[in-house]
Amino acid sequence: MKLLFLSTSVGPLGSGLGGGVELTLLNIAQALVTLGHQITVVAPQGSKLPLPVEMVEISGALQVPAQTQTRDQPIEMPPNPVLGRMWDYARQVQARYDILVNFAYDWLPFYLTPFLQTPMAHLVSMGSLNDVMDQIVGAVVDQFPGSIGVYTRTQAETFPFANQCVALGSGLDLSLYEFCPEPEASLCWLGRISPEKGLEDAVAAVNKTRTPLKIMGQLQDVTYWETIQASYPNAPIQYLGFKTTQEMQEILRKCRALLVTSRWVEAFGNVLIESLACGVPVIAYARGGPTEIIQDGQTGWLVRPDSVPGLIAGIQKLDQISRQACRDQVEQDYALPVYGARVEQWLKNLLL
Ligand code: HBI
C-alpha cells in the first residue's frame, strides 16, 4: 500500500513534544516499511525520523496541546495553523495514496474525513479529553466503521463509542533496547514534564525513600517543574533533559525500576514497554493503559492511583520482581513485527 502519514500537530517529530505518539508513528512506519509498504510522512517543520521514508515538512503555528484544554472548551485554531496547512497538502496529493493515516488528536482531520476522496484511518493516541473531540470522532466512526484505531480497551472505554474502536496495542523495535540484569541504585521517571503525568508523586516518594531518581523527558510546563523543585528542595532527583531513544535507554536500563504516576487515563504508556524491554520493572498507578501492560507481581507493581505510600511499598518490594521476566513479556507481547501485522490488517480492512 502507499500510505500518507499525517503527524501530530503539537511539535516536530523528534522533539518529544508529541510524547508517545511520536514513537508510535516511528514504530508503525518502520514495521510497515519492513512489510514492503511505501510511507510518506507529513509533519511540522523541523521533524526528523531515523527512517528512510519521505518527510514533507510543513511550517505554521503548532496546535495547543489538547490535554491543557478543559472538557467543555471550544476547539482553538491558531493563526497560520500548521495543522490546516498539513491537511491542505494532504488534499492536494491524496490521489497518490491508498490511505491517509492521521496521528493528530485534533478536530480538523476528523472533520475533513468525508470531504476527502482517499480513505482515512485515525490513530487516536489519548483517552477522552474534550466533548467536541468526542463528538467529531464519534461522527467519523459512525460514518466510517473500523477507521478509529486506539492503543487499549481501557482507553477505548473512555469514549462513548468504545466498542467501535480497533485496539491495536503497541510495539517496539526490541533491538534498540539492551537488557540489563544488574541495576544500579537509581529509579527512573520518563515523560513530558506536565501536570497530567504526576511527577510530583514520584519526587515525594523518593524524598521519603532517599532513592536517587533520574528524570528524562521534554520539559513542557516549566512552572509545574519549578513548583516541584520548590516543594521538595532536598529530594534526591536529577533532571537529565530530553534524550533520543538510544541515549534514554542507556540510562534507563541501569535503573532499579520505572515509576509511572499518570494522573490521567494513559492511553497506553510506551515508556512502560521501553522499560520492560530493558528488564526494568515498572511501578505504576493502576489507571489506564498500564493496567493492561503490567503483570502485577511479575513485571512490576500496580499501586492504588495517586497513592505515594503505594509507590513506596512498590519500591520496597522490587526484589520480588524478575528482570528477565520483564524482557520476556515484551518479546512475547510487544515485538514490532507482531504490532506491524496488526496495524497492516487494520488498514487493509479499510480497503475491503
Ligand atoms: N494535542 N491538540 C493536540 N494534538 C495532538 O496531536 C496531541 C495533543 N496532545 C498530546 C499529544 N498529541 C501526544 O503527546 C499524545 O497523543 C501522546
mmCIF file of C-alpha atoms and ligand atoms in Angstrom:
data_model
loop_
_atom_site.group_PDB
_atom_site.id
_atom_site.type_symbol
_atom_site.label_atom_id
_atom_site.label_comp_id
_atom_site.label_asym_id
_atom_site.label_seq_id
_atom_site.Cartn_x
_atom_site.Cartn_y
_atom_site.Cartn_z
ATOM 1 C CA MET A 1 0.000 0.000 0.000
ATOM 2 C CA LYS A 2 1.003 3.632 -0.486
ATOM 3 C CA LEU A 3 0.343 5.443 2.792
ATOM 4 C CA LEU A 4 0.435 9.115 3.753
ATOM 5 C CA PHE A 5 1.048 9.609 7.488
ATOM 6 C CA LEU A 6 -0.137 12.937 8.942
ATOM 7 C CA SER A 7 1.786 13.586 12.166
ATOM 8 C CA THR A 8 0.687 15.109 15.474
ATOM 9 C CA SER A 9 0.491 18.907 15.233
ATOM 10 C CA VAL A 10 1.874 19.872 18.653
ATOM 11 C CA GLY A 11 5.538 19.625 17.768
ATOM 12 C CA PRO A 12 8.082 18.427 15.247
ATOM 13 C CA LEU A 13 8.693 14.660 15.231
ATOM 14 C CA GLY A 14 11.821 14.012 17.307
ATOM 15 C CA SER A 15 11.238 16.969 19.643
ATOM 16 C CA GLY A 16 9.438 14.983 22.344
ATOM 17 C CA LEU A 17 6.553 17.475 22.363
ATOM 18 C CA GLY A 18 4.407 14.843 20.666
ATOM 19 C CA GLY A 19 5.014 12.414 23.522
ATOM 20 C CA GLY A 20 4.234 8.739 22.968
ATOM 21 C CA VAL A 21 2.619 9.238 19.581
ATOM 22 C CA GLU A 22 5.983 10.235 18.087
ATOM 23 C CA LEU A 23 7.357 6.808 18.983
ATOM 24 C CA THR A 24 4.157 5.142 17.754
ATOM 25 C CA LEU A 25 4.360 6.863 14.356
ATOM 26 C CA LEU A 26 8.027 5.844 14.027
ATOM 27 C CA ASN A 27 7.341 2.247 15.037
ATOM 28 C CA ILE A 28 4.355 1.862 12.703
ATOM 29 C CA ALA A 29 6.306 3.409 9.823
ATOM 30 C CA GLN A 30 9.261 1.082 10.453
ATOM 31 C CA ALA A 31 7.041 -2.013 10.735
ATOM 32 C CA LEU A 32 5.082 -1.230 7.540
ATOM 33 C CA VAL A 33 8.203 -0.350 5.526
ATOM 34 C CA THR A 34 9.582 -3.752 6.578
ATOM 35 C CA LEU A 35 6.363 -5.311 5.252
ATOM 36 C CA GLY A 36 7.038 -3.595 1.895
ATOM 37 C CA HIS A 37 4.606 -0.654 2.056
ATOM 38 C CA GLN A 38 5.517 2.862 0.906
ATOM 39 C CA ILE A 39 5.252 5.567 3.569
ATOM 40 C CA THR A 40 5.379 9.359 3.233
ATOM 41 C CA VAL A 41 5.213 11.447 6.427
ATOM 42 C CA VAL A 42 3.766 14.983 6.618
ATOM 43 C CA ALA A 43 4.866 16.760 9.797
ATOM 44 C CA PRO A 44 5.688 20.186 11.300
ATOM 45 C CA GLN A 45 8.881 21.978 10.205
ATOM 46 C CA GLY A 46 11.990 20.530 11.865
ATOM 47 C CA SER A 47 10.630 16.983 12.087
ATOM 48 C CA LYS A 48 13.152 14.154 11.905
ATOM 49 C CA LEU A 49 12.686 10.383 11.612
ATOM 50 C CA PRO A 50 15.556 7.872 11.798
ATOM 51 C CA LEU A 51 13.997 6.053 8.833
ATOM 52 C CA PRO A 52 14.467 6.158 5.027
ATOM 53 C CA VAL A 53 10.924 7.482 4.442
ATOM 54 C CA GLU A 54 9.981 10.647 2.543
ATOM 55 C CA MET A 55 9.329 13.510 5.003
ATOM 56 C CA VAL A 56 7.275 16.546 3.922
ATOM 57 C CA GLU A 57 7.878 19.370 6.423
ATOM 58 C CA ILE A 58 5.131 21.974 6.811
ATOM 59 C CA SER A 59 5.609 25.360 8.508
ATOM 60 C CA GLY A 60 2.997 27.127 10.622
ATOM 61 C CA ALA A 61 1.810 27.602 14.184
ATOM 62 C CA LEU A 62 1.661 24.500 16.394
ATOM 63 C CA GLN A 63 -1.663 23.364 17.826
ATOM 64 C CA VAL A 64 -2.494 23.916 21.518
ATOM 65 C CA PRO A 65 -1.954 20.578 23.359
ATOM 66 C CA ALA A 66 -5.380 19.018 23.922
ATOM 67 C CA GLN A 67 -4.582 17.955 27.497
ATOM 68 C CA THR A 68 -4.279 21.616 28.525
ATOM 69 C CA GLN A 69 -7.891 22.238 27.443
ATOM 70 C CA THR A 70 -10.959 21.697 29.651
ATOM 71 C CA ARG A 71 -13.675 19.224 28.681
ATOM 72 C CA ASP A 72 -16.212 21.816 27.555
ATOM 73 C CA GLN A 73 -13.730 24.178 25.872
ATOM 74 C CA PRO A 74 -14.271 25.020 22.166
ATOM 75 C CA ILE A 75 -11.616 23.986 19.638
ATOM 76 C CA GLU A 76 -8.860 26.586 19.208
ATOM 77 C CA MET A 77 -7.116 27.209 15.889
ATOM 78 C CA PRO A 78 -4.037 29.488 15.956
ATOM 79 C CA PRO A 79 -3.336 31.962 13.105
ATOM 80 C CA ASN A 80 -1.440 30.279 10.205
ATOM 81 C CA PRO A 81 -2.018 26.789 11.710
ATOM 82 C CA VAL A 82 0.428 24.043 10.725
ATOM 83 C CA LEU A 83 -2.498 21.612 11.078
ATOM 84 C CA GLY A 84 -4.526 23.377 8.387
ATOM 85 C CA ARG A 85 -1.549 23.532 6.069
ATOM 86 C CA MET A 86 -0.716 19.829 6.611
ATOM 87 C CA TRP A 87 -4.228 18.880 5.550
ATOM 88 C CA ASP A 88 -4.272 21.263 2.614
ATOM 89 C CA TYR A 89 -1.171 19.446 1.399
ATOM 90 C CA ALA A 90 -2.891 16.080 2.002
ATOM 91 C CA ARG A 91 -5.929 17.266 -0.004
ATOM 92 C CA GLN A 92 -3.686 18.159 -2.971
ATOM 93 C CA VAL A 93 -1.745 14.849 -3.080
ATOM 94 C CA GLN A 94 -4.370 12.419 -1.785
ATOM 95 C CA ALA A 95 -4.877 10.657 -5.132
ATOM 96 C CA ARG A 96 -1.310 9.274 -4.946
ATOM 97 C CA TYR A 97 -2.122 7.222 -1.816
ATOM 98 C CA ASP A 98 -4.304 4.273 -0.827
ATOM 99 C CA ILE A 99 -4.943 5.553 2.712
ATOM 100 C CA LEU A 100 -4.281 8.767 4.668
ATOM 101 C CA VAL A 101 -3.341 7.870 8.277
ATOM 102 C CA ASN A 102 -3.925 10.606 10.860
ATOM 103 C CA PHE A 103 -1.903 10.669 14.105
ATOM 104 C CA ALA A 104 -3.134 14.043 15.395
ATOM 105 C CA TYR A 105 -5.596 14.298 18.257
ATOM 106 C CA ASP A 106 -7.290 17.323 16.701
ATOM 107 C CA TRP A 107 -10.729 18.213 15.417
ATOM 108 C CA LEU A 108 -9.786 19.215 11.851
ATOM 109 C CA PRO A 109 -8.565 15.852 10.428
ATOM 110 C CA PHE A 110 -11.686 14.127 11.713
ATOM 111 C CA TYR A 111 -13.989 16.845 10.322
ATOM 112 C CA LEU A 112 -12.253 16.645 6.911
ATOM 113 C CA THR A 113 -12.661 12.854 6.632
ATOM 114 C CA PRO A 114 -15.866 12.891 4.491
ATOM 115 C CA PHE A 115 -14.519 15.799 2.411
ATOM 116 C CA LEU A 116 -11.542 13.789 1.138
ATOM 117 C CA GLN A 117 -11.788 11.116 -1.578
ATOM 118 C CA THR A 118 -8.981 8.885 -0.242
ATOM 119 C CA PRO A 119 -9.926 6.586 2.673
ATOM 120 C CA MET A 120 -8.682 7.756 6.083
ATOM 121 C CA ALA A 121 -7.563 5.909 9.207
ATOM 122 C CA HIS A 122 -7.185 7.722 12.536
ATOM 123 C CA LEU A 123 -4.861 6.561 15.308
ATOM 124 C CA VAL A 124 -6.379 8.126 18.433
ATOM 125 C CA SER A 125 -3.482 8.500 20.872
ATOM 126 C CA MET A 126 -5.225 9.650 24.081
ATOM 127 C CA GLY A 127 -8.365 8.921 26.050
ATOM 128 C CA SER A 128 -11.424 11.178 26.039
ATOM 129 C CA LEU A 129 -10.447 14.739 26.984
ATOM 130 C CA ASN A 130 -12.967 17.064 25.432
ATOM 131 C CA ASP A 131 -16.634 16.980 24.331
ATOM 132 C CA VAL A 132 -16.070 18.493 20.881
ATOM 133 C CA MET A 133 -13.415 15.871 20.118
ATOM 134 C CA ASP A 134 -15.648 13.034 21.394
ATOM 135 C CA GLN A 135 -18.414 14.269 19.086
ATOM 136 C CA ILE A 136 -16.343 14.526 15.925
ATOM 137 C CA VAL A 137 -14.530 11.199 16.467
ATOM 138 C CA GLY A 138 -17.901 9.555 17.157
ATOM 139 C CA ALA A 139 -19.303 11.001 13.929
ATOM 140 C CA VAL A 140 -16.350 9.632 11.933
ATOM 141 C CA VAL A 141 -16.526 6.125 13.428
ATOM 142 C CA ASP A 142 -20.302 6.007 12.730
ATOM 143 C CA GLN A 143 -19.821 7.029 9.093
ATOM 144 C CA PHE A 144 -16.571 5.087 8.555
ATOM 145 C CA PRO A 145 -16.695 1.901 10.666
ATOM 146 C CA GLY A 146 -13.294 0.493 11.620
ATOM 147 C CA SER A 147 -11.456 3.740 10.887
ATOM 148 C CA ILE A 148 -10.631 4.566 14.541
ATOM 149 C CA GLY A 149 -7.594 2.796 15.969
ATOM 150 C CA VAL A 150 -6.656 3.071 19.659
ATOM 151 C CA TYR A 151 -3.999 1.526 21.881
ATOM 152 C CA THR A 152 -6.034 -0.292 24.537
ATOM 153 C CA ARG A 153 -9.553 -1.280 25.510
ATOM 154 C CA THR A 154 -9.124 0.811 28.686
ATOM 155 C CA GLN A 155 -8.515 3.853 26.503
ATOM 156 C CA ALA A 156 -11.475 2.974 24.252
ATOM 157 C CA GLU A 157 -13.743 2.707 27.326
ATOM 158 C CA THR A 158 -13.235 6.434 27.998
ATOM 159 C CA PHE A 159 -15.208 7.160 24.782
ATOM 160 C CA PRO A 160 -18.987 6.715 24.186
ATOM 161 C CA PHE A 161 -18.132 4.730 21.021
ATOM 162 C CA ALA A 162 -15.764 2.333 22.862
ATOM 163 C CA ASN A 163 -16.909 -0.830 21.087
ATOM 164 C CA GLN A 164 -16.387 0.730 17.637
ATOM 165 C CA CYS A 165 -12.643 1.295 18.256
ATOM 166 C CA VAL A 166 -9.974 -1.100 16.981
ATOM 167 C CA ALA A 167 -7.485 -1.807 19.828
ATOM 168 C CA LEU A 168 -4.034 -2.027 18.202
ATOM 169 C CA GLY A 169 -1.827 -2.285 21.320
ATOM 170 C CA SER A 170 1.713 -1.067 20.659
ATOM 171 C CA GLY A 171 5.152 -2.411 19.795
ATOM 172 C CA LEU A 172 8.865 -1.658 19.842
ATOM 173 C CA ASP A 173 11.981 -2.402 17.832
ATOM 174 C CA LEU A 174 13.481 -4.525 20.619
ATOM 175 C CA SER A 175 16.965 -4.357 19.094
ATOM 176 C CA LEU A 176 17.153 -0.734 20.324
ATOM 177 C CA TYR A 177 16.783 -1.767 23.990
ATOM 178 C CA GLU A 178 19.582 -3.637 25.741
ATOM 179 C CA PHE A 179 18.638 -5.912 28.658
ATOM 180 C CA CYS A 180 20.446 -5.100 31.933
ATOM 181 C CA PRO A 181 20.452 -7.896 34.563
ATOM 182 C CA GLU A 182 22.212 -5.966 37.372
ATOM 183 C CA PRO A 183 20.838 -2.462 38.057
ATOM 184 C CA GLU A 184 22.450 0.413 39.920
ATOM 185 C CA ALA A 185 20.643 2.217 42.787
ATOM 186 C CA SER A 186 18.556 4.756 40.868
ATOM 187 C CA LEU A 187 14.898 4.761 39.955
ATOM 188 C CA CYS A 188 13.678 6.408 36.752
ATOM 189 C CA TRP A 189 10.801 8.635 35.632
ATOM 190 C CA LEU A 190 10.146 9.228 31.921
ATOM 191 C CA GLY A 191 7.717 11.509 30.107
ATOM 192 C CA ARG A 192 6.637 15.011 29.250
ATOM 193 C CA ILE A 193 7.013 17.093 32.414
ATOM 194 C CA SER A 194 3.408 18.246 32.616
ATOM 195 C CA PRO A 195 0.722 18.099 35.359
ATOM 196 C CA GLU A 196 -1.185 15.152 33.873
ATOM 197 C CA LYS A 197 1.933 12.986 34.350
ATOM 198 C CA GLY A 198 2.014 13.375 38.157
ATOM 199 C CA LEU A 199 5.820 13.752 38.528
ATOM 200 C CA GLU A 200 5.381 15.338 41.976
ATOM 201 C CA ASP A 201 4.258 11.970 43.386
ATOM 202 C CA ALA A 202 7.425 10.219 42.175
ATOM 203 C CA VAL A 203 9.506 13.011 43.749
ATOM 204 C CA ALA A 204 7.524 12.787 47.008
ATOM 205 C CA ALA A 205 8.130 9.013 47.116
ATOM 206 C CA VAL A 206 11.915 9.214 46.621
ATOM 207 C CA ASN A 207 12.055 12.141 49.028
ATOM 208 C CA LYS A 208 10.948 9.570 51.656
ATOM 209 C CA THR A 209 12.908 6.506 50.467
ATOM 210 C CA ARG A 210 16.003 8.657 49.647
ATOM 211 C CA THR A 211 16.432 6.568 46.461
ATOM 212 C CA PRO A 212 18.027 8.612 43.635
ATOM 213 C CA LEU A 213 15.527 9.383 40.827
ATOM 214 C CA LYS A 214 16.641 10.071 37.238
ATOM 215 C CA ILE A 215 14.112 12.167 35.309
ATOM 216 C CA MET A 216 14.096 12.364 31.495
ATOM 217 C CA GLY A 217 11.629 13.931 29.064
ATOM 218 C CA GLN A 218 10.500 17.118 27.378
ATOM 219 C CA LEU A 219 10.181 19.987 29.904
ATOM 220 C CA GLN A 220 6.728 21.035 28.714
ATOM 221 C CA ASP A 221 5.474 23.002 31.762
ATOM 222 C CA VAL A 222 8.314 24.942 33.434
ATOM 223 C CA THR A 223 6.139 26.436 36.194
ATOM 224 C CA TYR A 224 4.988 22.945 37.155
ATOM 225 C CA TRP A 225 8.636 21.747 37.292
ATOM 226 C CA GLU A 226 9.748 24.750 39.387
ATOM 227 C CA THR A 227 6.883 24.129 41.840
ATOM 228 C CA ILE A 228 8.011 20.526 42.297
ATOM 229 C CA GLN A 229 11.611 21.605 42.932
ATOM 230 C CA ALA A 230 10.456 24.238 45.453
ATOM 231 C CA SER A 231 8.204 21.715 47.236
ATOM 232 C CA TYR A 232 10.972 19.110 47.586
ATOM 233 C CA PRO A 233 14.278 21.043 47.815
ATOM 234 C CA ASN A 234 16.178 18.048 49.224
ATOM 235 C CA ALA A 235 14.705 15.266 47.086
ATOM 236 C CA PRO A 236 17.485 13.099 45.501
ATOM 237 C CA ILE A 237 16.366 13.915 41.916
ATOM 238 C CA GLN A 238 18.313 14.634 38.742
ATOM 239 C CA TYR A 239 16.694 16.065 35.557
ATOM 240 C CA LEU A 240 18.651 14.810 32.537
ATOM 241 C CA GLY A 241 16.645 16.562 29.784
ATOM 242 C CA PHE A 242 15.011 15.072 26.685
ATOM 243 C CA LYS A 243 17.031 12.191 25.210
ATOM 244 C CA THR A 244 16.945 10.197 21.992
ATOM 245 C CA THR A 245 15.805 6.579 22.401
ATOM 246 C CA GLN A 246 19.416 5.366 22.295
ATOM 247 C CA GLU A 247 20.633 7.807 24.967
ATOM 248 C CA MET A 248 17.496 7.322 27.099
ATOM 249 C CA GLN A 249 17.666 3.503 27.192
ATOM 250 C CA GLU A 250 21.382 3.647 28.063
ATOM 251 C CA ILE A 251 20.371 5.393 31.323
ATOM 252 C CA LEU A 252 17.012 3.664 31.890
ATOM 253 C CA ARG A 253 18.395 0.107 31.598
ATOM 254 C CA LYS A 254 20.649 0.565 34.654
ATOM 255 C CA CYS A 255 17.758 1.692 36.874
ATOM 256 C CA ARG A 256 16.074 -0.479 39.510
ATOM 257 C CA ALA A 257 12.569 0.457 38.333
ATOM 258 C CA LEU A 258 10.489 2.972 36.383
ATOM 259 C CA LEU A 259 7.870 4.976 38.337
ATOM 260 C CA VAL A 260 4.658 5.780 36.381
ATOM 261 C CA THR A 261 2.442 8.314 38.142
ATOM 262 C CA SER A 262 -0.098 9.345 35.478
ATOM 263 C CA ARG A 263 -2.988 11.470 36.721
ATOM 264 C CA TRP A 264 -4.963 10.970 33.531
ATOM 265 C CA VAL A 265 -6.076 7.754 31.813
ATOM 266 C CA GLU A 266 -2.830 6.987 29.972
ATOM 267 C CA ALA A 267 -3.930 5.620 26.595
ATOM 268 C CA PHE A 268 -1.078 3.130 26.619
ATOM 269 C CA GLY A 269 2.299 4.071 28.072
ATOM 270 C CA ASN A 270 5.057 3.490 25.523
ATOM 271 C CA VAL A 271 7.620 4.265 28.237
ATOM 272 C CA LEU A 272 6.418 1.191 30.137
ATOM 273 C CA ILE A 273 7.294 -1.260 27.368
ATOM 274 C CA GLU A 274 10.570 0.595 26.758
ATOM 275 C CA SER A 275 11.363 -0.004 30.426
ATOM 276 C CA LEU A 276 10.344 -3.682 30.406
ATOM 277 C CA ALA A 277 12.390 -4.172 27.211
ATOM 278 C CA CYS A 278 15.495 -3.174 29.228
ATOM 279 C CA GLY A 279 14.489 -5.580 32.025
ATOM 280 C CA VAL A 280 13.456 -2.670 34.261
ATOM 281 C CA PRO A 281 10.330 -3.400 36.355
ATOM 282 C CA VAL A 282 7.537 -0.789 36.421
ATOM 283 C CA ILE A 283 5.738 0.579 39.483
ATOM 284 C CA ALA A 284 2.610 2.257 38.088
ATOM 285 C CA TYR A 285 -0.673 3.721 39.277
ATOM 286 C CA ALA A 286 -3.409 1.183 38.458
ATOM 287 C CA ARG A 287 -5.069 3.525 35.937
ATOM 288 C CA GLY A 288 -5.398 3.411 32.150
ATOM 289 C CA GLY A 289 -3.090 1.557 29.773
ATOM 290 C CA PRO A 290 -0.584 0.485 32.460
ATOM 291 C CA THR A 291 -3.234 -1.840 33.946
ATOM 292 C CA GLU A 292 -3.181 -3.807 30.672
ATOM 293 C CA ILE A 293 0.615 -3.886 30.407
ATOM 294 C CA ILE A 294 1.956 -4.612 33.918
ATOM 295 C CA GLN A 295 1.530 -8.130 35.279
ATOM 296 C CA ASP A 296 1.240 -7.273 38.987
ATOM 297 C CA GLY A 297 3.949 -9.031 40.996
ATOM 298 C CA GLN A 298 5.567 -10.432 37.815
ATOM 299 C CA THR A 299 6.824 -7.464 35.760
ATOM 300 C CA GLY A 300 6.160 -4.745 38.320
ATOM 301 C CA TRP A 301 3.585 -3.426 40.776
ATOM 302 C CA LEU A 302 0.224 -1.775 40.101
ATOM 303 C CA VAL A 303 -0.474 0.534 43.034
ATOM 304 C CA ARG A 304 -3.576 2.448 44.157
ATOM 305 C CA PRO A 305 -3.819 5.567 41.962
ATOM 306 C CA ASP A 306 -2.397 8.801 43.436
ATOM 307 C CA SER A 307 -1.026 6.941 46.476
ATOM 308 C CA VAL A 308 2.567 7.940 47.331
ATOM 309 C CA PRO A 309 2.650 5.297 50.119
ATOM 310 C CA GLY A 310 1.644 2.793 47.401
ATOM 311 C CA LEU A 311 4.653 3.821 45.308
ATOM 312 C CA ILE A 312 6.910 3.496 48.351
ATOM 313 C CA ALA A 313 5.556 -0.001 49.097
ATOM 314 C CA GLY A 314 6.245 -0.980 45.474
ATOM 315 C CA ILE A 315 9.816 0.320 45.703
ATOM 316 C CA GLN A 316 10.365 -1.759 48.846
ATOM 317 C CA LYS A 317 9.096 -4.953 47.130
ATOM 318 C CA LEU A 318 11.214 -4.618 43.968
ATOM 319 C CA ASP A 319 13.463 -7.552 44.773
ATOM 320 C CA GLN A 320 10.469 -9.862 44.220
ATOM 321 C CA ILE A 321 10.413 -8.977 40.512
ATOM 322 C CA SER A 322 12.484 -10.851 37.903
ATOM 323 C CA ARG A 323 14.139 -8.508 35.404
ATOM 324 C CA GLN A 324 14.303 -11.335 32.871
ATOM 325 C CA ALA A 325 10.507 -11.772 33.141
ATOM 326 C CA CYS A 326 10.154 -8.095 32.154
ATOM 327 C CA ARG A 327 12.178 -8.563 28.968
ATOM 328 C CA ASP A 328 10.430 -11.867 28.188
ATOM 329 C CA GLN A 329 6.978 -10.229 28.372
ATOM 330 C CA VAL A 330 7.908 -7.523 25.845
ATOM 331 C CA GLU A 331 9.405 -10.088 23.454
ATOM 332 C CA GLN A 332 6.184 -12.050 23.689
ATOM 333 C CA ASP A 333 3.578 -9.253 23.539
ATOM 334 C CA TYR A 334 5.203 -6.156 22.011
ATOM 335 C CA ALA A 335 7.632 -7.215 19.307
ATOM 336 C CA LEU A 336 7.474 -4.859 16.315
ATOM 337 C CA PRO A 337 6.604 -7.475 13.631
ATOM 338 C CA VAL A 338 3.526 -8.598 15.607
ATOM 339 C CA TYR A 339 2.407 -4.983 16.058
ATOM 340 C CA GLY A 340 3.081 -4.211 12.391
ATOM 341 C CA ALA A 341 0.919 -7.146 11.259
ATOM 342 C CA ARG A 342 -1.954 -5.931 13.437
ATOM 343 C CA VAL A 343 -1.704 -2.374 12.055
ATOM 344 C CA GLU A 344 -1.416 -3.688 8.479
ATOM 345 C CA GLN A 345 -4.611 -5.731 8.965
ATOM 346 C CA TRP A 346 -6.424 -2.682 10.420
ATOM 347 C CA LEU A 347 -5.524 -0.633 7.331
ATOM 348 C CA LYS A 348 -6.218 -3.387 4.772
ATOM 349 C CA ASN A 349 -9.686 -3.864 6.269
ATOM 350 C CA LEU A 350 -10.446 -0.250 5.325
ATOM 351 C CA LEU A 351 -9.813 -1.056 1.646
ATOM 352 C CA LEU A 352 -12.180 -4.039 1.522
HETATM 353 N N1 HBI B 1 -2.803 17.843 21.476
HETATM 354 N N2 HBI B 1 -4.038 19.239 20.057
HETATM 355 C C1 HBI B 1 -3.264 18.136 20.237
HETATM 356 N N3 HBI B 1 -2.959 17.366 19.172
HETATM 357 C C2 HBI B 1 -2.175 16.253 19.297
HETATM 358 O O1 HBI B 1 -1.903 15.570 18.299
HETATM 359 C C3 HBI B 1 -1.677 15.910 20.580
HETATM 360 C C4 HBI B 1 -2.016 16.737 21.651
HETATM 361 N N4 HBI B 1 -1.549 16.471 22.879
HETATM 362 C C5 HBI B 1 -0.674 15.362 23.179
HETATM 363 C C6 HBI B 1 -0.373 14.547 22.001
HETATM 364 N N5 HBI B 1 -0.876 14.813 20.787
HETATM 365 C C7 HBI B 1 0.556 13.383 22.195
HETATM 366 O O2 HBI B 1 1.573 13.746 23.098
HETATM 367 C C8 HBI B 1 -0.216 12.219 22.788
HETATM 368 O O3 HBI B 1 -1.127 11.892 21.810
HETATM 369 C C9 HBI B 1 0.674 11.064 23.060
#
